mmCIF file of C-alpha atoms in Angstrom:
data_model
loop_
_atom_site.group_PDB
_atom_site.id
_atom_site.type_symbol
_atom_site.label_atom_id
_atom_site.label_comp_id
_atom_site.label_asym_id
_atom_site.label_seq_id
_atom_site.Cartn_x
_atom_site.Cartn_y
_atom_site.Cartn_z
ATOM 1 C CA UNK R 1 37.343 98.054 51.713
ATOM 2 C CA UNK R 2 36.781 97.655 55.146
ATOM 3 C CA UNK R 3 33.227 99.032 55.615
ATOM 4 C CA UNK R 4 30.895 96.250 54.307
ATOM 5 C CA UNK R 5 27.136 96.951 53.899
ATOM 6 C CA UNK R 6 26.092 93.328 53.467
ATOM 7 C CA UNK R 7 26.386 92.732 57.284
ATOM 8 C CA UNK R 8 22.902 91.906 58.941
ATOM 9 C CA UNK R 9 23.560 93.694 62.180
ATOM 10 C CA UNK R 10 26.022 96.135 62.608
ATOM 11 C CA UNK R 11 26.486 96.468 66.060
ATOM 12 C CA UNK R 12 28.803 99.150 68.331
ATOM 13 C CA UNK R 13 31.371 96.442 68.267
ATOM 14 C CA UNK R 14 31.685 96.090 64.837
ATOM 15 C CA UNK R 15 31.819 100.239 64.580
ATOM 16 C CA UNK R 16 34.592 100.369 66.497
ATOM 17 C CA UNK R 17 36.615 97.418 65.002
ATOM 18 C CA UNK R 18 35.995 99.347 61.690
ATOM 19 C CA UNK R 19 36.417 102.401 63.173
ATOM 20 C CA UNK R 20 40.483 101.241 64.518
ATOM 21 C CA UNK R 21 40.757 99.154 61.431
ATOM 22 C CA UNK R 22 39.984 102.599 59.115
ATOM 23 C CA UNK R 23 42.555 105.081 61.148
ATOM 24 C CA UNK R 24 45.394 102.111 61.147
ATOM 25 C CA UNK R 25 44.970 101.701 57.272
ATOM 26 C CA UNK R 26 44.630 105.545 56.438
ATOM 27 C CA UNK R 27 46.952 106.644 59.172
ATOM 28 C CA UNK R 28 47.952 109.668 57.354
ATOM 29 C CA UNK R 29 44.764 111.073 56.938
ATOM 30 C CA UNK R 30 42.459 109.487 59.324
ATOM 31 C CA UNK R 31 42.359 109.689 63.265
ATOM 32 C CA UNK R 32 40.577 107.996 65.848
ATOM 33 C CA UNK R 33 39.988 110.012 69.123
ATOM 34 C CA UNK R 34 37.954 108.879 72.405
ATOM 35 C CA UNK R 35 35.694 111.675 72.984
ATOM 36 C CA UNK R 36 33.293 110.602 75.673
ATOM 37 C CA UNK R 37 31.471 108.030 77.344
ATOM 38 C CA UNK R 38 28.331 107.340 77.304
ATOM 39 C CA UNK R 39 26.063 106.764 80.842
ATOM 40 C CA UNK R 40 26.534 102.729 80.374
ATOM 41 C CA UNK R 41 30.203 103.466 79.638
ATOM 42 C CA UNK R 42 30.680 103.065 76.170
ATOM 43 C CA UNK R 43 33.074 105.004 74.656
ATOM 44 C CA UNK R 44 32.375 107.603 72.157
ATOM 45 C CA UNK R 45 34.278 108.162 69.224
ATOM 46 C CA UNK R 46 35.040 110.868 66.254
ATOM 47 C CA UNK R 47 37.047 110.077 63.427
ATOM 48 C CA UNK R 48 39.226 113.408 62.384
ATOM 49 C CA UNK R 49 39.524 112.871 58.581
ATOM 50 C CA UNK R 50 41.955 115.361 57.099
ATOM 51 C CA UNK R 51 44.827 118.081 57.905
ATOM 52 C CA UNK R 52 43.110 121.427 57.261
ATOM 53 C CA UNK R 53 42.890 124.361 59.999
ATOM 54 C CA UNK R 54 39.188 124.541 59.992
ATOM 55 C CA UNK R 55 36.517 121.904 60.483
ATOM 56 C CA UNK R 56 33.484 120.423 59.248
ATOM 57 C CA UNK R 57 31.343 118.291 61.863
ATOM 58 C CA UNK R 58 29.174 115.474 60.712
ATOM 59 C CA UNK R 59 27.035 113.705 63.421
ATOM 60 C CA UNK R 60 24.669 111.116 63.588
ATOM 61 C CA UNK R 61 23.454 107.870 65.868
ATOM 62 C CA UNK R 62 21.748 111.298 68.398
ATOM 63 C CA UNK R 63 18.887 108.726 68.408
ATOM 64 C CA UNK R 64 19.295 105.100 69.092
ATOM 65 C CA UNK R 65 16.558 103.835 66.660
ATOM 66 C CA UNK R 66 18.019 105.525 63.566
ATOM 67 C CA UNK R 67 20.319 102.891 62.833
ATOM 68 C CA UNK R 68 21.599 103.557 59.048
ATOM 69 C CA UNK R 69 23.193 106.751 59.384
ATOM 70 C CA UNK R 70 26.314 105.771 61.575
ATOM 71 C CA UNK R 71 27.322 102.811 58.815
ATOM 72 C CA UNK R 72 26.941 105.182 55.987
ATOM 73 C CA UNK R 73 28.945 108.356 57.740
ATOM 74 C CA UNK R 74 31.704 105.457 58.676
ATOM 75 C CA UNK R 75 31.410 104.314 54.541
ATOM 76 C CA UNK R 76 31.923 107.975 53.572
ATOM 77 C CA UNK R 77 35.009 108.486 55.830
ATOM 78 C CA UNK R 78 36.296 105.096 54.248
ATOM 79 C CA UNK R 79 35.525 106.549 50.704
ATOM 80 C CA UNK R 80 37.202 110.152 51.694
ATOM 81 C CA UNK R 81 40.335 108.675 52.740
ATOM 82 C CA UNK R 82 40.652 106.249 50.118
ATOM 83 C CA UNK R 83 40.231 109.095 47.150
ATOM 84 C CA UNK R 84 42.739 111.252 49.223
ATOM 85 C CA UNK R 85 45.369 108.461 49.444
ATOM 86 C CA UNK R 86 44.828 107.429 45.764
ATOM 87 C CA UNK R 87 45.149 110.840 44.582
ATOM 88 C CA UNK R 88 48.878 110.427 44.224
ATOM 89 C CA UNK R 89 49.517 107.138 43.162
ATOM 90 C CA UNK R 90 46.756 107.533 40.380
ATOM 91 C CA UNK R 91 49.042 110.550 39.351
ATOM 92 C CA UNK R 92 52.226 108.384 39.374
ATOM 93 C CA UNK R 93 50.785 105.819 37.381
ATOM 94 C CA UNK R 94 49.576 108.019 34.568
ATOM 95 C CA UNK R 95 52.679 109.550 33.922
ATOM 96 C CA UNK R 96 54.682 106.462 33.962
ATOM 97 C CA UNK R 97 52.338 105.047 31.170
ATOM 98 C CA UNK R 98 51.674 107.278 28.335
ATOM 99 C CA UNK R 99 49.804 105.466 26.065
ATOM 100 C CA UNK R 100 46.139 105.269 26.387
ATOM 101 C CA UNK R 101 43.024 105.419 24.455
ATOM 102 C CA UNK R 102 41.382 108.316 24.309
ATOM 103 C CA UNK R 103 38.506 106.741 26.388
ATOM 104 C CA UNK R 104 40.844 105.292 28.821
ATOM 105 C CA UNK R 105 42.221 109.008 29.153
ATOM 106 C CA UNK R 106 39.439 110.890 29.658
ATOM 107 C CA UNK R 107 37.934 108.833 32.935
ATOM 108 C CA UNK R 108 41.323 108.950 34.198
ATOM 109 C CA UNK R 109 41.429 112.436 34.128
ATOM 110 C CA UNK R 110 37.942 112.685 35.351
ATOM 111 C CA UNK R 111 38.897 110.937 38.706
ATOM 112 C CA UNK R 112 42.080 112.270 38.716
ATOM 113 C CA UNK R 113 40.034 115.472 39.043
ATOM 114 C CA UNK R 114 37.892 114.553 41.643
ATOM 115 C CA UNK R 115 40.807 113.210 43.121
ATOM 116 C CA UNK R 116 42.392 116.805 43.255
ATOM 117 C CA UNK R 117 39.544 118.357 44.473
ATOM 118 C CA UNK R 118 39.433 115.655 47.384
ATOM 119 C CA UNK R 119 43.229 115.871 48.289
ATOM 120 C CA UNK R 120 42.541 120.131 48.437
ATOM 121 C CA UNK R 121 39.455 119.620 50.379
ATOM 122 C CA UNK R 122 41.551 117.651 53.049
ATOM 123 C CA UNK R 123 44.065 119.842 53.395
ATOM 124 C CA UNK R 124 42.017 122.841 54.066
ATOM 125 C CA UNK R 125 39.724 121.216 56.525
ATOM 126 C CA UNK R 126 39.270 118.725 59.298
ATOM 127 C CA UNK R 127 36.021 116.817 58.810
ATOM 128 C CA UNK R 128 35.488 115.667 62.454
ATOM 129 C CA UNK R 129 32.913 112.871 62.080
ATOM 130 C CA UNK R 130 31.231 111.650 65.262
ATOM 131 C CA UNK R 131 29.001 108.409 63.201
ATOM 132 C CA UNK R 132 27.213 107.443 66.572
ATOM 133 C CA UNK R 133 26.713 109.856 69.509
ATOM 134 C CA UNK R 134 23.956 107.544 71.359
ATOM 135 C CA UNK R 135 25.677 104.160 71.362
ATOM 136 C CA UNK R 136 23.633 102.917 74.183
ATOM 137 C CA UNK R 137 20.261 103.621 72.865
ATOM 138 C CA UNK R 138 21.532 102.693 69.249
ATOM 139 C CA UNK R 139 22.739 99.175 71.249
ATOM 140 C CA UNK R 140 18.956 98.855 72.786
ATOM 141 C CA UNK R 141 17.363 99.642 69.577
ATOM 142 C CA UNK R 142 19.274 96.508 68.068
ATOM 143 C CA UNK R 143 19.380 94.221 70.760
ATOM 144 C CA UNK R 144 17.184 95.010 73.311
ATOM 145 C CA UNK R 145 17.151 96.469 76.869
ATOM 146 C CA UNK R 146 19.801 93.247 77.570
ATOM 147 C CA UNK R 147 22.282 95.226 75.528
ATOM 148 C CA UNK R 148 22.769 97.406 78.531
ATOM 149 C CA UNK R 149 25.433 96.240 81.131
ATOM 150 C CA UNK R 150 24.211 98.382 83.933
ATOM 151 C CA UNK R 151 21.438 96.617 85.914
ATOM 152 C CA UNK R 152 20.068 100.176 86.907
ATOM 153 C CA UNK R 153 19.959 101.804 83.464
ATOM 154 C CA UNK R 154 18.337 98.322 82.258
ATOM 155 C CA UNK R 155 14.923 98.444 84.608
ATOM 156 C CA UNK R 156 14.528 101.798 83.929
ATOM 157 C CA UNK R 157 14.748 101.454 80.225
ATOM 158 C CA UNK R 158 12.151 98.697 80.440
ATOM 159 C CA UNK R 159 9.836 100.398 82.660
ATOM 160 C CA UNK R 160 8.856 102.987 79.806
ATOM 161 C CA UNK R 161 6.971 99.949 77.789
ATOM 162 C CA UNK R 162 8.484 100.677 74.566
ATOM 163 C CA UNK R 163 9.181 98.166 72.134
ATOM 164 C CA UNK R 164 13.423 98.462 72.071
ATOM 165 C CA UNK R 165 13.139 98.738 68.148
ATOM 166 C CA UNK R 166 11.159 101.835 68.650
ATOM 167 C CA UNK R 167 14.198 103.420 71.557
ATOM 168 C CA UNK R 168 15.285 106.891 70.340
ATOM 169 C CA UNK R 169 16.693 107.606 74.045
ATOM 170 C CA UNK R 170 19.940 107.254 75.263
ATOM 171 C CA UNK R 171 20.769 104.746 78.397
ATOM 172 C CA UNK R 172 18.578 106.484 80.729
ATOM 173 C CA UNK R 173 15.709 107.081 78.910
ATOM 174 C CA UNK R 174 16.673 110.801 77.855
ATOM 175 C CA UNK R 175 15.970 112.266 74.022
ATOM 176 C CA UNK R 176 19.539 114.061 73.577
ATOM 177 C CA UNK R 177 18.039 115.975 70.896
ATOM 178 C CA UNK R 178 16.035 117.572 73.461
ATOM 179 C CA UNK R 179 18.522 118.124 75.636
ATOM 180 C CA UNK R 180 20.627 120.935 74.361
ATOM 181 C CA UNK R 181 20.761 124.310 76.523
ATOM 182 C CA UNK R 182 19.211 126.921 73.709
ATOM 183 C CA UNK R 183 16.230 129.209 73.170
ATOM 184 C CA UNK R 184 13.928 126.866 72.188
ATOM 185 C CA UNK R 185 14.412 124.471 75.155
ATOM 186 C CA UNK R 186 11.816 123.679 77.575
ATOM 187 C CA UNK R 187 11.444 120.991 80.919
ATOM 188 C CA UNK R 188 9.679 118.396 80.253
ATOM 189 C CA UNK R 189 9.527 117.453 83.860
ATOM 190 C CA UNK R 190 10.407 118.378 87.747
ATOM 191 C CA UNK R 191 13.884 116.764 87.158
ATOM 192 C CA UNK R 192 14.315 117.591 83.905
ATOM 193 C CA UNK R 193 17.607 120.054 82.541
ATOM 194 C CA UNK R 194 19.634 121.119 80.041
ATOM 195 C CA UNK R 195 22.733 119.600 79.072
ATOM 196 C CA UNK R 196 22.259 116.655 81.858
ATOM 197 C CA UNK R 197 23.381 113.926 79.748
ATOM 198 C CA UNK R 198 26.854 112.515 78.809
ATOM 199 C CA UNK R 199 26.367 112.526 75.365
ATOM 200 C CA UNK R 200 25.045 115.890 75.086
ATOM 201 C CA UNK R 201 27.965 117.585 76.697
ATOM 202 C CA UNK R 202 30.343 115.850 74.591
ATOM 203 C CA UNK R 203 29.164 116.894 72.182
ATOM 204 C CA UNK R 204 29.241 121.116 73.274
ATOM 205 C CA UNK R 205 32.919 119.891 74.388
ATOM 206 C CA UNK R 206 33.107 119.414 70.443
ATOM 207 C CA UNK R 207 31.885 122.476 69.179
ATOM 208 C CA UNK R 208 33.509 124.665 71.835
ATOM 209 C CA UNK R 209 37.188 123.036 71.185
ATOM 210 C CA UNK R 210 37.288 122.750 67.304
ATOM 211 C CA UNK R 211 36.954 125.976 64.694
ATOM 212 C CA UNK R 212 33.785 124.212 63.203
ATOM 213 C CA UNK R 213 32.494 126.242 60.316
ATOM 214 C CA UNK R 214 29.397 124.176 59.852
ATOM 215 C CA UNK R 215 27.946 121.357 61.778
ATOM 216 C CA UNK R 216 25.695 118.758 59.652
ATOM 217 C CA UNK R 217 22.939 116.698 62.163
ATOM 218 C CA UNK R 218 22.172 113.227 60.367
ATOM 219 C CA UNK R 219 18.732 111.791 61.340
ATOM 220 C CA UNK R 220 16.113 109.817 59.214
ATOM 221 C CA UNK R 221 13.029 109.712 58.297
ATOM 222 C CA UNK R 222 11.622 112.061 54.969
ATOM 223 C CA UNK R 223 14.453 112.804 53.340
ATOM 224 C CA UNK R 224 13.951 116.322 54.394
ATOM 225 C CA UNK R 225 16.899 119.165 55.130
ATOM 226 C CA UNK R 226 15.987 121.679 57.842
ATOM 227 C CA UNK R 227 18.039 124.975 57.733
ATOM 228 C CA UNK R 228 15.784 127.796 58.877
ATOM 229 C CA UNK R 229 16.151 129.111 62.723
ATOM 230 C CA UNK R 230 13.456 131.238 64.129
ATOM 231 C CA UNK R 231 15.635 132.273 66.737
ATOM 232 C CA UNK R 232 18.337 133.625 64.187
ATOM 233 C CA UNK R 233 18.427 136.858 62.041
ATOM 234 C CA UNK R 234 17.457 137.150 58.357
ATOM 235 C CA UNK R 235 21.101 137.122 57.651
ATOM 236 C CA UNK R 236 21.971 134.029 59.429
ATOM 237 C CA UNK R 237 19.000 132.256 57.607
ATOM 238 C CA UNK R 238 20.304 133.758 54.333
ATOM 239 C CA UNK R 239 23.236 131.806 54.549
ATOM 240 C CA UNK R 240 21.719 128.673 55.776
ATOM 241 C CA UNK R 241 19.036 128.308 52.676
ATOM 242 C CA UNK R 242 22.409 129.301 50.213
ATOM 243 C CA UNK R 243 23.795 125.721 51.463
ATOM 244 C CA UNK R 244 20.487 124.134 52.121
ATOM 245 C CA UNK R 245 19.906 124.876 48.110
ATOM 246 C CA UNK R 246 23.546 122.926 47.312
ATOM 247 C CA UNK R 247 22.673 119.964 49.586
ATOM 248 C CA UNK R 248 19.290 119.637 48.125
ATOM 249 C CA UNK R 249 20.464 119.650 44.560
ATOM 250 C CA UNK R 250 23.440 116.932 45.763
ATOM 251 C CA UNK R 251 20.835 115.028 47.926
ATOM 252 C CA UNK R 252 17.314 115.660 45.947
ATOM 253 C CA UNK R 253 15.678 115.911 49.389
ATOM 254 C CA UNK R 254 13.155 118.632 50.033
ATOM 255 C CA UNK R 255 13.601 122.288 52.191
ATOM 256 C CA UNK R 256 11.461 122.170 55.409
ATOM 257 C CA UNK R 257 9.587 124.981 55.113
ATOM 258 C CA UNK R 258 10.124 127.753 57.919
ATOM 259 C CA UNK R 259 6.530 127.318 59.363
ATOM 260 C CA UNK R 260 7.553 123.628 60.092
ATOM 261 C CA UNK R 261 10.763 124.335 61.548
ATOM 262 C CA UNK R 262 9.873 123.188 65.015
ATOM 263 C CA UNK R 263 6.536 120.943 65.592
ATOM 264 C CA UNK R 264 3.811 122.370 67.726
ATOM 265 C CA UNK R 265 4.341 121.588 71.457
ATOM 266 C CA UNK R 266 8.191 120.473 71.051
ATOM 267 C CA UNK R 267 10.068 120.789 73.743
ATOM 268 C CA UNK R 268 12.902 122.222 71.550
ATOM 269 C CA UNK R 269 16.707 121.625 72.580
ATOM 270 C CA UNK R 270 18.207 120.733 69.051
ATOM 271 C CA UNK R 271 21.712 119.784 68.406
ATOM 272 C CA UNK R 272 21.695 122.192 65.960
ATOM 273 C CA UNK R 273 19.671 125.453 67.631
ATOM 274 C CA UNK R 274 22.374 125.021 69.955
ATOM 275 C CA UNK R 275 25.146 125.426 67.697
ATOM 276 C CA UNK R 276 23.388 128.380 65.503
ATOM 277 C CA UNK R 277 22.720 130.305 68.782
ATOM 278 C CA UNK R 278 26.143 129.816 70.367
ATOM 279 C CA UNK R 279 28.285 130.012 67.114
ATOM 280 C CA UNK R 280 26.416 131.822 65.087
ATOM 281 C CA UNK R 281 27.693 129.267 62.257
ATOM 282 C CA UNK R 282 25.832 126.902 59.799
ATOM 283 C CA UNK R 283 23.921 124.187 61.521
ATOM 284 C CA UNK R 284 21.710 121.712 59.644
ATOM 285 C CA UNK R 285 19.413 118.673 60.116
ATOM 286 C CA UNK R 286 19.113 116.134 56.949
ATOM 287 C CA UNK R 287 16.715 113.518 57.479
ATOM 288 C CA UNK R 288 17.496 110.013 55.779
ATOM 289 C CA UNK R 289 15.446 107.469 54.318
ATOM 290 C CA UNK R 290 11.681 107.470 53.266
ATOM 291 C CA UNK R 291 9.132 109.211 55.076
ATOM 292 C CA UNK R 292 7.183 105.551 55.243
ATOM 293 C CA UNK R 293 10.008 103.827 56.719
ATOM 294 C CA UNK R 294 9.169 101.898 60.124
ATOM 295 C CA UNK R 295 11.703 100.877 62.765
ATOM 296 C CA UNK R 296 13.459 98.913 63.010
ATOM 297 C CA UNK R 297 15.488 100.046 59.951
ATOM 298 C CA UNK R 298 15.503 98.055 56.867
ATOM 299 C CA UNK R 299 19.753 97.361 55.816
ATOM 300 C CA UNK R 300 18.171 98.206 52.526
ATOM 301 C CA UNK R 301 18.692 102.075 52.923
ATOM 302 C CA UNK R 302 22.484 101.921 53.648
ATOM 303 C CA UNK R 303 23.402 101.751 50.229
ATOM 304 C CA UNK R 304 20.818 104.209 48.747
ATOM 305 C CA UNK R 305 21.422 106.514 51.427
ATOM 306 C CA UNK R 306 25.103 106.435 50.976
ATOM 307 C CA UNK R 307 24.865 107.588 47.485
ATOM 308 C CA UNK R 308 22.632 110.030 48.384
ATOM 309 C CA UNK R 309 24.332 111.756 50.831
ATOM 310 C CA UNK R 310 27.913 110.763 49.753
ATOM 311 C CA UNK R 311 28.591 114.154 48.207
ATOM 312 C CA UNK R 312 27.308 116.198 51.061
ATOM 313 C CA UNK R 313 30.897 116.415 52.197
ATOM 314 C CA UNK R 314 32.642 117.580 48.756
ATOM 315 C CA UNK R 315 29.798 119.987 48.190
ATOM 316 C CA UNK R 316 29.806 121.756 51.501
ATOM 317 C CA UNK R 317 33.801 122.570 50.930
ATOM 318 C CA UNK R 318 33.338 124.703 48.297
ATOM 319 C CA UNK R 319 29.771 126.620 49.720
ATOM 320 C CA UNK R 320 30.794 127.660 53.597
#
């Protein structure tokens, strides 16, 4: 397998190298696409998994310091690509070797059933995965402000006076998840305007370019699922709740009460609110890792988060 959870630091460079290696290995089912540039001139990439006409979009790495989910999404892409490619090979192998004990037959057929479902899922949908929307902020949180190439950006970031491990912003010091032009957005200063950032524009372009049936934005912390939209009608929220309950059964994460959709005083402008209001399709935020987790996030959350959310994609294929 290509994606390795044991690496002490999973840098932006590691992610790009792994993405290219995955698409080379699974070239029949996985594509690598550059969808934009960060303000510090890093590529923002997307993996396209599957060959279906409809799409499901997964995004992570919106906040720089939330360093677990980008690696986990890469592993999930590898997991489903491998299941897809293995399906036909396993079937051919089973046909050629009819002599098995009952125990082996049972295990093989269970694996085959799952493999067939994954195969059909990726024939029906193309899974769009943006593992790292905010590469500049991600690298700041891992390595400090010297990770920025631009002297101007580096100087401005340092002047915020925030410890680098706590950095949630992009390279220009803007919270991308408060930058989307939706009904809840409010200006945070005289020069603040919605969709000002390269990363915001990149995700909006993806929203408009592909026939996305459902959007999941992965954040950290709390093991929560946010589904309710005060700006949307009852029918929309009923569908959101139905999907959220399915995801709760898979992840064991808690559903956030509708009264706590947005914290008091929050300036709004979230990714999911924009998608909900603009396209009237399901958009859910999933918060991974423990509520008490500190930044920088412990690498122990890599495997546990992967095990908790790896079947979210599989479940969505059946319920959206």
